[in-house]
Short mmCIF file of C-alpha atoms and ligand atoms in Angstrom, two decimals:
data_model
loop_
_atom_site.label_atom_id
_atom_site.label_comp_id
_atom_site.label_asym_id
_atom_site.label_seq_id
_atom_site.Cartn_x
_atom_site.Cartn_y
_atom_site.Cartn_z
CA MET A 1 0.00 0.00 0.00
CA ASN A 2 1.30 3.50 -0.80
CA PRO A 3 2.66 5.61 2.04
CA VAL A 4 0.48 8.35 3.51
CA SER A 5 2.00 11.53 4.99
CA VAL A 6 0.64 14.42 7.00
CA SER A 7 1.78 17.56 8.75
CA SER A 8 0.08 18.55 12.00
CA PRO A 9 0.79 21.55 14.25
CA SER A 10 1.35 22.13 17.93
CA ASN A 11 -0.91 24.53 19.82
CA ILE A 12 -0.67 26.90 22.77
CA ALA A 13 -3.41 26.76 25.40
CA LEU A 14 -5.05 30.06 26.32
CA ILE A 15 -7.39 28.34 28.79
CA LYS A 16 -5.51 25.35 30.13
CA TYR A 17 -6.53 21.74 30.42
CA TRP A 18 -5.31 20.75 33.90
CA GLY A 19 -6.75 17.80 35.79
CA MET A 20 -8.72 14.84 34.47
CA SER A 21 -12.19 13.54 35.15
CA ASP A 22 -11.21 10.14 33.70
CA GLU A 23 -7.52 9.22 33.55
CA GLN A 24 -8.14 6.00 31.60
CA ARG A 25 -9.94 7.77 28.76
CA THR A 26 -8.02 11.06 29.03
CA LEU A 27 -11.09 13.18 29.70
CA PRO A 28 -10.62 16.67 31.13
CA ASN A 29 -12.26 18.32 34.11
CA ASN A 30 -12.80 21.53 32.16
CA ALA A 31 -13.04 22.82 28.62
CA SER A 32 -9.83 24.40 27.29
CA LEU A 33 -9.08 26.86 24.47
CA SER A 34 -6.03 27.09 22.27
CA MET A 35 -4.45 28.77 19.31
CA THR A 36 -3.08 26.38 16.69
CA LEU A 37 0.48 27.21 15.60
CA SER A 38 1.87 27.17 12.09
CA GLN A 39 5.66 26.69 12.27
CA CYS A 40 5.90 24.09 15.06
CA VAL A 41 4.65 21.00 13.22
CA SER A 42 5.17 17.22 13.28
CA LEU A 43 5.36 15.22 10.07
CA CYS A 44 4.30 11.59 9.98
CA THR A 45 4.47 8.96 7.23
CA ILE A 46 2.82 5.53 7.51
CA GLU A 47 2.88 2.51 5.24
CA SER A 48 1.92 -1.13 5.70
CA LEU A 49 4.57 -3.86 5.78
CA SER A 50 4.03 -7.44 4.72
CA ALA A 51 2.31 -9.75 7.17
CA GLY A 52 4.63 -11.55 9.58
CA THR A 53 7.10 -8.63 9.92
CA THR A 54 7.29 -6.34 12.95
CA ASP A 55 6.50 -2.63 13.21
CA GLU A 56 9.31 -0.23 12.32
CA ILE A 57 9.24 3.09 14.14
CA LEU A 58 11.63 5.70 12.81
CA TRP A 59 12.66 9.25 13.63
CA ARG A 60 13.98 11.65 11.01
CA THR A 61 16.82 13.76 12.39
CA ARG A 62 17.36 17.43 11.56
CA GLU A 63 20.04 16.27 9.10
CA GLY A 64 17.42 14.19 7.29
CA LYS A 65 18.67 10.78 8.49
CA LEU A 66 16.12 8.10 9.39
CA VAL A 67 17.07 6.36 12.64
CA PRO A 68 15.19 4.01 14.99
CA ALA A 69 13.04 6.00 17.44
CA ASN A 70 14.39 6.29 20.97
CA ALA A 71 12.69 4.30 23.76
CA SER A 72 10.34 7.03 24.97
CA LEU A 73 9.14 8.01 21.47
CA ARG A 74 8.70 4.37 20.58
CA PHE A 75 6.70 3.73 23.74
CA GLY A 76 4.36 6.69 23.06
CA ILE A 77 3.80 5.73 19.41
CA GLU A 78 3.28 2.04 20.17
CA TYR A 79 0.68 2.86 22.80
CA HIS A 80 -1.23 5.18 20.47
CA VAL A 81 -0.96 2.79 17.52
CA GLY A 82 -2.38 0.02 19.75
CA GLN A 83 -5.45 2.18 20.42
CA LEU A 84 -5.81 3.14 16.75
CA ARG A 85 -5.49 -0.49 15.62
CA GLN A 86 -8.36 -1.48 17.85
CA HIS A 87 -10.45 1.44 16.70
CA PHE A 88 -9.94 0.70 12.98
CA ASP A 89 -9.56 -3.07 13.33
CA HIS A 90 -6.38 -2.73 11.27
CA TRP A 91 -3.70 -5.18 12.35
CA GLN A 92 -1.12 -5.18 9.56
CA PRO A 93 2.49 -4.38 10.58
CA LEU A 94 3.45 -0.77 9.89
CA ARG A 95 6.44 1.39 9.09
CA ILE A 96 5.98 4.75 10.79
CA ALA A 97 8.36 7.68 10.52
CA THR A 98 8.03 11.00 12.27
CA SER A 99 9.95 14.26 12.58
CA ASN A 100 9.48 17.70 14.07
CA SER A 101 10.09 21.08 12.47
CA PHE A 102 11.00 22.46 15.88
CA PRO A 103 13.55 21.47 18.50
CA THR A 104 12.27 18.39 20.33
CA GLY A 105 12.70 17.80 24.04
CA VAL A 106 13.11 21.48 24.84
CA GLY A 107 9.80 21.82 26.64
CA ILE A 108 7.69 22.92 23.67
CA ALA A 109 4.78 20.49 23.61
CA SER A 110 5.65 18.12 20.83
CA SER A 111 3.03 15.54 21.83
CA ALA A 112 0.06 17.60 20.59
CA ALA A 113 1.64 17.88 17.13
CA GLY A 114 3.03 14.34 17.08
CA PHE A 115 -0.09 12.47 18.16
CA SER A 116 -2.51 14.49 16.05
CA ALA A 117 -0.24 13.76 13.06
CA LEU A 118 -0.18 10.06 13.90
CA ALA A 119 -3.98 9.86 14.31
CA MET A 120 -4.56 11.64 11.02
CA ALA A 121 -1.98 9.59 9.09
CA PHE A 122 -3.40 6.35 10.51
CA ALA A 123 -6.98 7.32 9.57
CA LEU A 124 -5.92 8.24 6.03
CA HIS A 125 -3.93 5.02 5.78
CA CYS A 126 -7.17 3.16 6.63
CA ASP A 127 -8.92 5.07 3.82
CA GLN A 128 -10.91 7.25 6.16
CA ALA A 129 -11.53 10.75 4.86
CA PHE A 130 -9.91 13.49 6.92
CA ASP A 131 -12.39 14.96 9.35
CA GLY A 132 -11.07 17.17 12.18
CA THR A 133 -13.85 16.20 14.56
CA ARG A 134 -13.24 12.49 14.21
CA ILE A 135 -9.44 12.83 14.28
CA SER A 136 -9.73 14.93 17.46
CA GLU A 137 -11.20 11.94 19.28
CA LEU A 138 -8.57 9.62 17.81
CA ALA A 139 -5.72 11.97 18.79
CA ARG A 140 -6.92 11.96 22.40
CA LEU A 141 -6.53 8.15 22.52
CA SER A 142 -2.76 8.80 22.74
CA GLY A 143 -3.21 10.03 26.32
CA SER A 144 -2.29 13.58 25.28
CA GLY A 145 -5.43 15.69 25.69
CA SER A 146 -3.90 18.74 24.04
CA ALA A 147 -3.49 16.64 20.85
CA ALA A 148 -7.30 16.68 20.57
CA ARG A 149 -7.09 20.44 19.82
CA SER A 150 -4.40 20.22 17.14
CA THR A 151 -6.71 18.65 14.57
CA PHE A 152 -8.17 22.06 13.71
CA GLY A 153 -6.56 25.32 12.67
CA GLY A 154 -7.17 28.76 14.15
CA PHE A 155 -8.82 29.05 17.56
CA VAL A 156 -10.09 25.83 19.07
CA GLN A 157 -12.10 24.67 22.08
CA TRP A 158 -11.87 21.15 23.54
CA PRO A 159 -14.45 19.80 24.12
CA GLY A 160 -16.41 21.98 21.72
CA ASP A 161 -19.47 21.57 23.92
CA ALA A 162 -18.16 22.32 27.43
CA ARG A 163 -20.90 20.15 29.00
CA GLN A 164 -19.86 17.03 27.06
CA LEU A 165 -16.40 16.29 28.45
CA ALA A 166 -15.99 13.20 26.23
CA GLY A 167 -16.67 15.21 23.07
CA PRO A 168 -14.25 16.31 20.34
CA ALA A 169 -12.63 19.71 19.87
CA GLN A 170 -14.23 22.36 17.68
CA GLN A 171 -12.85 25.36 15.83
CA PHE A 172 -14.60 28.59 16.83
CA ALA A 173 -12.61 31.00 14.63
CA PRO A 174 -10.31 30.29 11.66
CA ALA A 175 -6.66 31.39 11.57
CA HIS A 176 -7.33 34.32 9.22
CA HIS A 177 -9.77 35.76 11.77
CA TRP A 178 -6.90 37.28 13.80
CA SER A 179 -3.24 37.13 12.92
CA LEU A 180 -1.74 36.67 16.40
CA HIS A 181 1.95 35.83 16.82
CA ASP A 182 3.62 33.58 19.38
CA LEU A 183 7.26 34.36 20.16
CA ILE A 184 8.41 31.38 22.19
CA ALA A 185 11.21 32.14 24.66
CA VAL A 186 12.98 28.87 25.48
CA VAL A 187 14.60 29.28 28.89
CA ASP A 188 15.45 25.65 29.66
CA THR A 189 16.12 22.81 27.26
CA ARG A 190 16.12 20.03 29.86
CA HIS A 191 13.30 17.53 30.09
CA LYS A 192 10.79 18.60 32.75
CA LYS A 193 10.96 16.59 35.98
CA VAL A 194 7.18 16.31 36.43
CA SER A 195 5.21 15.28 33.33
CA SER A 196 1.87 16.89 32.43
CA ARG A 197 0.25 13.56 33.23
CA GLN A 198 1.59 13.62 36.79
CA GLY A 199 0.56 17.28 37.04
CA HIS A 200 -3.02 16.44 35.97
CA HIS A 201 -3.11 13.73 38.61
CA LEU A 202 -1.91 16.08 41.37
CA ALA A 203 -4.17 19.01 40.46
CA ALA A 204 -7.06 17.96 42.69
CA SER A 205 -4.74 17.91 45.72
CA SER A 206 -4.50 21.72 45.58
CA ALA A 207 -6.94 23.34 48.01
CA PHE A 208 -7.59 25.97 45.31
CA TYR A 209 -8.56 23.55 42.53
CA PRO A 210 -12.35 23.62 43.20
CA THR A 211 -12.23 27.43 43.08
CA ARG A 212 -10.39 27.27 39.77
CA LEU A 213 -13.04 24.98 38.29
CA ASP A 214 -15.74 27.41 39.47
CA LEU A 215 -14.00 30.38 37.85
CA LEU A 216 -13.20 28.73 34.53
CA PRO A 217 -16.54 28.83 32.65
CA GLN A 218 -16.67 32.61 32.89
CA ARG A 219 -13.00 33.02 31.92
CA LEU A 220 -13.50 30.69 28.97
CA ASN A 221 -16.30 32.93 27.73
CA THR A 222 -14.18 36.03 28.26
CA VAL A 223 -11.33 34.59 26.19
CA ARG A 224 -13.69 33.35 23.46
CA ARG A 225 -15.39 36.74 23.25
CA ALA A 226 -12.04 38.58 23.24
CA ILE A 227 -10.91 36.46 20.29
CA LEU A 228 -14.17 36.85 18.39
CA ASN A 229 -14.05 40.65 18.95
CA ARG A 230 -10.27 40.85 18.36
CA ASP A 231 -10.05 42.65 21.70
CA PHE A 232 -6.39 42.26 22.69
CA ASN A 233 -6.63 43.99 26.07
CA ALA A 234 -9.43 41.70 27.25
CA LEU A 235 -7.53 38.67 25.91
CA ALA A 236 -4.25 39.67 27.58
CA ASP A 237 -5.77 40.13 31.00
CA ALA A 238 -7.59 36.77 31.00
CA VAL A 239 -4.75 34.79 29.39
CA GLU A 240 -2.14 35.94 31.91
CA ARG A 241 -4.49 35.41 34.83
CA GLU A 242 -5.10 31.89 33.54
CA ALA A 243 -1.41 31.05 33.09
CA ILE A 244 -0.55 32.27 36.59
CA GLU A 245 -3.44 30.29 38.03
CA LEU A 246 -2.38 27.06 36.35
CA HIS A 247 1.05 27.41 37.93
CA MET A 248 -0.47 28.41 41.28
CA ILE A 249 -2.43 25.14 41.25
CA ALA A 250 0.77 23.23 40.42
CA MET A 251 2.73 25.00 43.17
CA THR A 252 0.02 24.29 45.76
CA SER A 253 -0.46 20.64 44.79
CA GLN A 254 0.79 17.99 47.18
CA PRO A 255 3.65 17.49 46.58
CA PRO A 256 4.13 20.93 44.97
CA VAL A 257 5.32 21.24 41.38
CA PHE A 258 7.45 24.23 40.37
CA TYR A 259 7.78 24.67 36.62
CA TRP A 260 8.90 28.31 36.66
CA GLN A 261 12.47 29.52 36.71
CA PRO A 262 13.85 33.00 37.46
CA THR A 263 13.96 33.84 33.75
CA THR A 264 10.27 32.88 33.42
CA LEU A 265 9.41 35.57 35.97
CA ALA A 266 11.76 38.12 34.41
CA ILE A 267 10.02 37.71 31.03
CA LEU A 268 6.57 37.93 32.64
CA GLU A 269 7.52 41.16 34.37
CA ARG A 270 8.96 42.73 31.21
CA VAL A 271 5.88 41.71 29.20
CA ARG A 272 3.61 43.39 31.74
CA GLN A 273 5.78 46.49 31.62
CA LEU A 274 5.57 46.59 27.82
CA ARG A 275 1.80 46.25 27.96
CA GLY A 276 1.72 49.16 30.41
CA GLU A 277 3.65 51.16 27.78
CA GLY A 278 0.90 50.44 25.24
CA LEU A 279 2.17 47.35 23.36
CA GLN A 280 -0.29 44.58 22.52
CA VAL A 281 1.52 41.73 24.23
CA CYS A 282 0.83 39.11 26.90
CA ALA A 283 2.44 35.89 28.09
CA THR A 284 1.43 32.33 28.88
CA MET A 285 3.26 29.19 29.97
CA ASP A 286 2.26 25.53 29.70
CA ALA A 287 3.65 22.92 32.09
CA GLY A 288 7.23 24.17 31.86
CA PRO A 289 9.39 27.26 32.29
CA ASN A 290 9.28 28.43 28.66
CA VAL A 291 7.22 31.51 27.88
CA HIS A 292 4.88 31.98 24.93
CA VAL A 293 4.82 35.71 24.25
CA LEU A 294 1.62 36.47 22.33
CA CYS A 295 1.32 39.71 20.40
CA THR A 296 -0.39 41.33 17.45
CA GLU A 297 1.29 41.49 14.06
CA GLN A 298 1.45 45.27 14.36
CA HIS A 299 3.57 45.17 17.54
CA ARG A 300 5.61 42.03 16.89
CA SER A 301 8.91 43.74 15.96
CA LEU A 302 8.76 46.17 18.87
CA VAL A 303 7.96 43.36 21.30
CA PHE A 304 10.85 41.21 20.09
CA ALA A 305 13.28 44.13 20.16
CA ALA A 306 12.33 44.84 23.76
CA LEU A 307 12.71 41.20 24.91
CA SER A 308 15.54 39.81 22.83
CA ASN A 309 18.30 41.03 25.15
CA LEU A 310 16.86 39.65 28.38
CA PRO A 311 19.43 37.33 29.96
CA GLY A 312 18.63 33.63 30.40
CA ILE A 313 16.80 33.00 27.12
CA VAL A 314 18.45 30.07 25.36
CA ARG A 315 16.67 30.49 22.02
CA TRP A 316 13.60 31.94 20.34
CA ILE A 317 11.07 30.15 18.16
CA PHE A 318 8.93 32.43 16.01
CA ASP A 319 5.43 31.20 15.39
CA GLN A 320 1.91 32.43 14.70
CA VAL A 321 -1.64 31.19 14.36
CA GLY A 322 -1.95 28.52 11.65
CA ASP A 323 -4.42 26.61 9.50
CA GLY A 324 -4.14 23.15 11.05
CA PRO A 325 -3.15 19.72 9.73
CA ARG A 326 -2.89 18.77 6.08
CA GLN A 327 -2.03 15.80 3.93
CA LEU A 328 1.37 15.93 2.19
CA ASP A 329 2.38 14.53 -1.18
CA HIS A 330 5.99 13.88 -0.12
CA HIS A 331 7.06 11.28 2.39
CA LEU A 332 9.64 10.79 5.15
CA PHE A 333 10.93 7.54 3.56
C1 DP6 B 1 -0.36 22.66 30.70
O1 DP6 B 1 -1.59 15.93 28.88
O2 DP6 B 1 -2.05 17.31 26.81
O3 DP6 B 1 -0.09 22.16 28.40
O4 DP6 B 1 0.62 15.42 26.35
O5 DP6 B 1 2.40 16.31 27.83
O6 DP6 B 1 1.58 17.67 25.95
P1 DP6 B 1 1.26 16.60 26.92
O7 DP6 B 1 0.22 17.30 27.84
P2 DP6 B 1 -1.33 17.14 28.06
O8 DP6 B 1 -1.57 18.40 29.01
C2 DP6 B 1 -1.40 19.70 28.58
C3 DP6 B 1 -1.25 20.57 29.76
C4 DP6 B 1 -0.99 22.03 29.45
C5 DP6 B 1 -2.27 22.79 29.16
C6 DP6 B 1 -2.91 22.58 27.82
O9 DP6 B 1 -2.22 22.36 26.81
O10 DP6 B 1 -4.14 22.71 27.78
#
């Protein structure tokens, strides 16, 4: 059978998914919102091998060399493929290759991009037409909830209906609706000590978690409305509040989890200062110390100029809102 290839993006959460209502099925406690990125993407190629052989799982290096996947990548892909096989009743051995357009293992969520790419490639390989809603549910089977949002471009809510926690993600505005940029300040390239999965598990041990869940529906509406109205000031206020709260829950979990580093705080402070000076900029962090600096196209150059000399930033990744996954006509092998 001919190989099938796709490209699928990462996303940055504006309202965070933190804590699960069902750890087996990877169901959240609350609806989350994200902006799909365009430059940080995973590529995935799948083809069937002849019966009786074993799966081959490959990683394409930055130099373009195909090498066997390392143990942790292999484990993640094998688990997800096991779920997809059951779903599609497709048991033939596979050759799967994957690669990322962005530095991997530096704390920029690669799982959302990687698992949404794998779900989409697998579905296409099984002759299923690409459908973001369906792929969203398949991407979640990987155990990475944020992957459920990467199957759409633009601005996305998961679950689309906040009352149906087992439901798929839904796009609520396309990428061209608002050309927001994400300047990602990488402050630490080491693997985080506490995974998102462990963080989800610990969330409920924070005394403040029930309050967070009470506050979220209103904040979700605020962020949605701010995006639909292209109201940057309203967006900035809610997005920063949300990011700080996620980390407050982590820091007050038992045992506490500290993802921030001194440079994280220095960037946050400078971003708030710049906003006070009239620039359209705000910051958010996922479960790690790296900072996503969100800004409008109009103020992007000024924002970068003001931040680029801050000490402690290892590298920058320049991204912006993107159109979501697509099928490719070239392959990784
Ligand atoms: C803080 O369980 O989706 O980024 O699979 O490790 O990427 P990974 O994480 P996942 O949890 C994401 C947690 C978050 C917030 C978010 O993306 O909504």
